[in-house]
């Protein structure tokens, strides 16, 4: 024990100023011997710097200079998506897709810090996203963790190259926050399952070749114990995709309908009726890596709104200055809290409930931020992209609406607070 | 990249916690807050024996020569224990000002005794009062005289300190009167004095934020413990989501303040260009967060939280005093705005 109360007690006579001889024991040498010499260090390590520089050099060579205009000029969403697929192919050939995956499966075995470097560098360079976001970020890692050799061989390479696009079928109309209550059913029929069900809030459904699904295979078992993780071919007969129009007017999401869809039994990932554990690992990945680019996106929007506030004179308004300074502080604190969470996950190897803290923070921040932006823009804040007078092609009117979804998607703020209360603080489960 | 305390720093922090649990438990805090000065010379000499009075000062003046992160980690534990007395006034304020502004001879004379635990000091700039002047051996005054800022050191014998009763019972405020105008000793003048003063405020503000963080963390822990044991309607109240969500908010406030506090300490230590902004971000956060954590903690305690015997109000009082000290959230946000927006 470093602190010895008895030893301390002996030296604890009252010290009148200047009278008691100083205890020469207290020196830097004494401290270093007692505690050690390590210090906090936020710098990147030499291999991390090398990784970053290599990536920067590759982007310098390969990133299309005016990709946003090229992409915007394409008409249909299919054409736009094909553009992103081509970009993913190029990244794949450069070895920059799925860097965290083990080398045997086409990755680089990159550390979490290196993944974060990649996400940040892509955001700094304003690079296009990959086409197969869910395949690379969620399904691939789950396949690596739970798949058999045949499944890995069949699916992984095509996920990385973008040849096969993946979506995820978890949520249902009656199973949102209470995901384990889902009712889509798969019944065994020889060497197949027959699938019937309805999924919602499905991203990329219209473009997907495959869907990673959570379905009920044992209706008699307790709700968490009768679920199976199933890989479903979206081109199978009986699969129907309907776009789900959201309040912004876009259709980022779809509804999926499955009617008598035949799925080969070899497409079960993990064990039958163990799907909940497989799905949890997917959700952990979701909170682990999503969001590392957000502070850069926020900072870019912040710099832009500062520019606009200077231009219209609001930057001199003391109330606006308070609100902008609060946003600036929030963005920085978000970045820093994320760095701490990454440090922890990097050391423990397991994504933890820190993800919930970050999710609550950024989603609620973005709603405040978009509100501040619209106050600065005044009447122009309501103009949408179709209006020639709208600032930044309607970005702020869109952002105001889109941010409303942030505290709902990927786990509502209420569910995240339940997670913090139960898993960070150890309070008893409330339901 | 590792944004966490190193093993050495964590060991220092753990040791500080054990020391304070043994030497400055809440019973001792309550005993001291009933005394005239809230200062205990015996506790002070024990603190000195831990090296804390010289923690960031050069070894040649009997200091330990450690950095801001070590100071922050130690102060976090002091804030957790609600340690009473003149540490903030003496070390991060007066000591840092002496280290930045005084000559080598003056440092030997005034800074070294602080490091050795033999002297305490206070700082006075404009305004009305100086913190913990009542137990100080000398006062450093920052004053605009003859058209320039001057830092002047006054011995306690040349200063009258009149107690000013205030919210925080663990740290005392005093009205200052210089009684012997001939006794002052000039430490620095002009731009040199200004730079030293600015540096002192950066260091002391960061130290204070770390201390506030420790207090917030403790209020959270006390509250969660209570929510797990207090039963109503046959259940621990911590099972109700209305209570759980208040607790989760407290976690958010504590964890975001922790990020801001240690980054400010690191940025100052490494002299990063964004250090000053980091300090203001940290203080703007902590000023509101400590009070908000106190609000939720007392709310969850219900009637018990409003009693004198419950410790939460002692933290709440410290939270209010700390919120005001070195500028509240509004003031620091305006500083951030000046850095980001100009004007």
XYZ file of C-alpha atoms in Angstrom, chain A residues 1-3 5 8-9 11-18 20-22 24-32 34-45 48 113 302 306 310 315 318 321-322 324-326 328-330 332-333 335-337 339-340 342-344 346-347 357 360-361 364 368 413-414 417-418 420-422 424-431, chain B residues 1-9 11-12 15 18-19 22-23 41-42 45-46 48-51 59 62-66 69-70 115-120 137 220 224 227-228 236 238-241 243-245 247-249 251-252 255-260 262-263 266 269-270 274 277 281 284-285 288 329-331 333-334 336-338 340-343:
170
model
C 0.000 0.000 0.000
C 1.404 3.339 -1.019
C -0.437 5.404 1.504
C -1.674 6.173 7.566
C 1.748 9.703 7.915
C 0.496 10.055 11.461
C 5.017 13.055 10.685
C 1.883 14.946 11.496
C 2.994 17.354 14.153
C 1.621 20.812 13.673
C 3.932 22.735 11.396
C 4.209 26.335 12.436
C 5.448 28.297 9.410
C 9.189 28.011 9.005
C 9.525 22.345 11.152
C 12.362 20.890 9.087
C 11.111 19.856 5.662
C 13.587 15.614 2.342
C 11.858 12.362 1.426
C 9.476 14.325 -0.813
C 11.282 14.720 -4.139
C 10.680 13.873 -7.753
C 12.888 10.819 -7.363
C 10.770 9.723 -4.406
C 7.648 10.211 -6.525
C 8.997 8.360 -9.570
C 6.778 5.302 -5.690
C 4.354 5.775 -8.596
C 6.286 5.342 -11.853
C 6.998 7.616 -14.776
C 4.203 7.078 -17.320
C 2.164 10.056 -18.596
C -1.024 10.622 -20.548
C -0.241 10.704 -24.282
C -2.794 11.656 -26.927
C -0.377 11.475 -29.843
C -0.671 8.809 -32.539
C 1.950 6.047 -32.404
C -0.707 4.784 -36.634
C -7.645 3.416 -33.436
C -20.535 24.676 -37.442
C -20.430 30.781 -38.256
C -20.875 36.724 -39.739
C -22.382 36.935 -34.961
C -24.701 38.344 -27.531
C -22.756 34.189 -29.431
C -23.771 32.267 -26.303
C -22.819 29.242 -30.896
C -20.202 28.967 -28.148
C -22.292 26.261 -26.496
C -18.690 24.736 -30.241
C -18.129 23.389 -26.710
C -20.569 20.511 -27.301
C -15.447 19.477 -28.809
C -16.718 17.618 -25.744
C -15.015 14.520 -29.846
C -13.147 14.161 -26.557
C -15.657 11.796 -24.958
C -11.668 9.581 -27.770
C -12.048 8.320 -24.206
C -12.283 4.539 -28.101
C -9.375 4.315 -25.669
C -11.430 2.093 -23.381
C -9.260 -0.434 -27.596
C -7.944 -1.659 -24.242
C -23.711 7.863 -23.586
C -27.662 10.311 -26.326
C -25.187 13.167 -26.425
C -29.663 15.631 -28.542
C -30.080 21.896 -30.398
C -32.824 8.271 -26.032
C -35.155 6.638 -23.510
C -30.943 6.016 -20.706
C -32.308 2.663 -19.521
C -26.939 3.634 -18.896
C -28.986 3.204 -15.702
C -28.814 -0.581 -15.789
C -23.313 1.649 -16.142
C -24.932 2.318 -12.754
C -26.266 -1.140 -11.894
C -29.803 0.059 -11.140
C -32.492 -2.665 -11.211
C -34.162 -3.431 -14.547
C -37.375 -1.442 -14.883
C -39.300 -3.759 -17.223
C -3.397 7.681 -28.757
C -4.628 6.956 -25.258
C -6.991 9.446 -23.626
C -6.915 8.081 -20.131
C -4.762 8.468 -17.069
C -1.514 6.505 -17.357
C -0.787 3.776 -14.809
C 1.401 6.156 -12.823
C -1.270 8.848 -12.793
C -1.823 5.129 -8.966
C -1.363 8.701 -7.779
C -3.438 6.851 -3.404
C -7.153 6.401 0.139
C -5.337 9.234 1.862
C -8.525 8.126 5.998
C -7.484 11.698 6.788
C -2.690 22.675 10.251
C -2.351 18.955 10.991
C 1.194 19.012 7.069
C -0.079 15.586 5.999
C 2.545 18.410 2.321
C 3.943 14.996 3.223
C 2.105 13.628 0.159
C 3.960 16.182 -1.974
C 12.359 20.636 -7.866
C 11.367 21.746 -3.249
C 8.512 20.945 -5.655
C 7.801 17.657 -7.433
C 7.954 19.092 -10.955
C 4.903 17.177 -12.165
C -2.666 16.137 -15.445
C -1.192 15.072 -12.094
C 6.092 23.574 -1.542
C 7.369 22.420 1.855
C 3.965 22.959 3.454
C 5.288 25.731 5.687
C 3.342 28.621 4.180
C -0.042 29.355 2.705
C 1.064 33.963 5.320
C -23.671 10.742 -8.454
C -27.226 5.967 -7.036
C -31.767 4.997 -5.266
C -30.770 1.340 -4.871
C -36.158 0.480 -4.804
C -33.955 3.260 -8.698
C -36.179 0.794 -10.491
C -38.462 3.597 -11.719
C -37.499 4.978 -15.110
C -35.451 8.147 -11.442
C -33.207 6.087 -13.728
C -33.276 8.748 -16.405
C -29.362 9.253 -12.919
C -28.427 8.649 -16.573
C -28.419 12.425 -17.126
C -23.699 10.176 -15.842
C -23.727 12.235 -19.035
C -18.537 11.980 -18.185
C -18.613 14.947 -20.550
C -17.116 17.176 -17.860
C -14.431 14.551 -17.288
C -13.475 14.672 -20.977
C -13.341 18.469 -20.966
C -8.631 16.287 -18.530
C -8.280 17.621 -22.048
C -3.414 17.941 -21.085
C 0.610 20.737 -19.998
C 1.561 20.208 -23.642
C -6.131 25.425 -28.285
C -10.273 27.501 -25.531
C -14.950 24.870 -22.645
C -18.443 26.486 -19.098
C -19.334 22.800 -18.856
C -23.500 24.142 -15.193
C -20.648 29.457 -17.890
C -21.936 32.605 -19.613
C -18.626 34.388 -19.196
C -18.944 30.977 -23.463
C -18.336 34.593 -24.416
C -15.120 30.885 -26.572
C -17.174 33.141 -28.865
C -14.320 35.688 -28.964
C -14.266 31.452 -32.599
C -16.226 34.479 -33.831
C -13.902 37.332 -32.931
C -15.368 40.619 -31.725
